[in-house]
Amino acid sequence: LSKILGLNLINNNDSSLKNSSLNKLIDDLLAWRKEYKTSKDFTNADKIRDLLKECKIEIKDVGNSETKWQIKL
């Protein structure tokens, strides 16, 4: 995912920074997905879901418009 977006997270030696950056990136993508779903733009919402899935990030929509995610190895 970082390669697709042009981020250089792999060469950074601070793992907490990498985790923080990755978490922020995923949270931002999920926020965009939520906005797309709210505006009934399901095509773009599905594109974000599919992109995350390709990157082995599993998302699950739960109650109250909340989305949980985890990395599937």
PDB file of C-alpha atoms in Angstrom:
ATOM      1  CA  LEU A   1       0.000   0.000   0.000  1.00  0.00           C
ATOM      2  CA  SER A   2       2.817   2.387   0.825  1.00  0.00           C
ATOM      3  CA  LYS A   3       4.429   1.728  -2.590  1.00  0.00           C
ATOM      4  CA  ILE A   4       1.155   2.506  -4.381  1.00  0.00           C
ATOM      5  CA  LEU A   5       0.851   5.823  -2.579  1.00  0.00           C
ATOM      6  CA  GLY A   6       4.556   6.657  -2.951  1.00  0.00           C
ATOM      7  CA  LEU A   7       5.375   6.475   0.743  1.00  0.00           C
ATOM      8  CA  ASN A   8       8.762   5.249   1.900  1.00  0.00           C
ATOM      9  CA  LEU A   9       7.858   3.502   5.142  1.00  0.00           C
ATOM     10  CA  ILE A  10      10.117   0.486   4.710  1.00  0.00           C
ATOM     11  CA  ASN A  11      13.435   2.332   4.908  1.00  0.00           C
ATOM     12  CA  ASN A  12      12.551   4.088   8.131  1.00  0.00           C
ATOM     13  CA  ASN A  13      14.271   2.526  11.159  1.00  0.00           C
ATOM     14  CA  ASP A  14      11.723   3.729  13.735  1.00  0.00           C
ATOM     15  CA  SER A  15       9.079   0.985  13.848  1.00  0.00           C
ATOM     16  CA  SER A  16       6.731   3.054  16.017  1.00  0.00           C
ATOM     17  CA  LEU A  17       6.759   5.749  13.331  1.00  0.00           C
ATOM     18  CA  LYS A  18       6.056   3.134  10.660  1.00  0.00           C
ATOM     19  CA  ASN A  19       3.154   1.721  12.676  1.00  0.00           C
ATOM     20  CA  SER A  20       1.816   5.191  13.377  1.00  0.00           C
ATOM     21  CA  SER A  21       2.048   6.199   9.708  1.00  0.00           C
ATOM     22  CA  LEU A  22       0.435   2.976   8.529  1.00  0.00           C
ATOM     23  CA  ASN A  23      -2.400   3.284  11.058  1.00  0.00           C
ATOM     24  CA  LYS A  24      -3.046   6.885   9.987  1.00  0.00           C
ATOM     25  CA  LEU A  25      -3.015   5.935   6.307  1.00  0.00           C
ATOM     26  CA  ILE A  26      -5.503   3.091   6.822  1.00  0.00           C
ATOM     27  CA  ASP A  27      -7.718   5.236   9.057  1.00  0.00           C
ATOM     28  CA  ASP A  28      -7.743   7.974   6.399  1.00  0.00           C
ATOM     29  CA  LEU A  29      -8.667   5.481   3.673  1.00  0.00           C
ATOM     30  CA  LEU A  30     -11.477   4.128   5.847  1.00  0.00           C
ATOM     31  CA  ALA A  31     -12.730   7.672   6.492  1.00  0.00           C
ATOM     32  CA  TRP A  32     -12.848   8.306   2.744  1.00  0.00           C
ATOM     33  CA  ARG A  33     -14.633   4.988   2.269  1.00  0.00           C
ATOM     34  CA  LYS A  34     -17.200   6.001   4.876  1.00  0.00           C
ATOM     35  CA  GLU A  35     -17.778   9.326   3.094  1.00  0.00           C
ATOM     36  CA  TYR A  36     -18.260   7.509  -0.203  1.00  0.00           C
ATOM     37  CA  LYS A  37     -20.743   5.093   1.373  1.00  0.00           C
ATOM     38  CA  THR A  38     -22.639   7.970   2.997  1.00  0.00           C
ATOM     39  CA  SER A  39     -22.963   9.718  -0.360  1.00  0.00           C
ATOM     40  CA  LYS A  40     -23.951   6.377  -1.964  1.00  0.00           C
ATOM     41  CA  ASP A  41     -20.826   6.315  -4.155  1.00  0.00           C
ATOM     42  CA  PHE A  42     -20.415   2.584  -3.724  1.00  0.00           C
ATOM     43  CA  THR A  43     -18.051   2.235  -6.688  1.00  0.00           C
ATOM     44  CA  ASN A  44     -15.319   4.258  -4.977  1.00  0.00           C
ATOM     45  CA  ALA A  45     -16.100   2.759  -1.570  1.00  0.00           C
ATOM     46  CA  ASP A  46     -15.598  -0.700  -3.080  1.00  0.00           C
ATOM     47  CA  LYS A  47     -12.336   0.395  -4.720  1.00  0.00           C
ATOM     48  CA  ILE A  48     -10.913   1.355  -1.330  1.00  0.00           C
ATOM     49  CA  ARG A  49     -12.095  -1.939   0.187  1.00  0.00           C
ATOM     50  CA  ASP A  50     -10.524  -3.878  -2.696  1.00  0.00           C
ATOM     51  CA  LEU A  51      -7.248  -1.945  -2.439  1.00  0.00           C
ATOM     52  CA  LEU A  52      -7.009  -2.729   1.264  1.00  0.00           C
ATOM     53  CA  LYS A  53      -7.844  -6.374   0.594  1.00  0.00           C
ATOM     54  CA  GLU A  54      -5.030  -6.604  -1.982  1.00  0.00           C
ATOM     55  CA  CYS A  55      -2.694  -5.294   0.718  1.00  0.00           C
ATOM     56  CA  LYS A  56      -3.835  -8.045   3.112  1.00  0.00           C
ATOM     57  CA  ILE A  57      -5.813  -5.619   5.268  1.00  0.00           C
ATOM     58  CA  GLU A  58      -9.147  -7.076   6.287  1.00  0.00           C
ATOM     59  CA  ILE A  59     -11.919  -4.652   7.124  1.00  0.00           C
ATOM     60  CA  LYS A  60     -15.186  -5.370   8.876  1.00  0.00           C
ATOM     61  CA  ASP A  61     -18.095  -2.965   9.156  1.00  0.00           C
ATOM     62  CA  VAL A  62     -19.624  -3.078  12.632  1.00  0.00           C
ATOM     63  CA  GLY A  63     -22.515  -1.196  14.189  1.00  0.00           C
ATOM     64  CA  ASN A  64     -22.740   2.590  14.430  1.00  0.00           C
ATOM     65  CA  SER A  65     -20.967   3.118  11.075  1.00  0.00           C
ATOM     66  CA  GLU A  66     -17.705   1.915  12.581  1.00  0.00           C
ATOM     67  CA  THR A  67     -15.135  -0.139  10.677  1.00  0.00           C
ATOM     68  CA  LYS A  68     -12.546  -2.394  12.290  1.00  0.00           C
ATOM     69  CA  TRP A  69      -9.437  -3.524  10.438  1.00  0.00           C
ATOM     70  CA  GLN A  70      -6.590  -5.962  10.862  1.00  0.00           C
ATOM     71  CA  ILE A  71      -3.630  -7.113   8.839  1.00  0.00           C
ATOM     72  CA  LYS A  72      -4.016 -10.693   7.625  1.00  0.00           C
ATOM     73  CA  LEU A  73      -0.673 -12.434   7.195  1.00  0.00           C
TER      74      LEU A  73
END
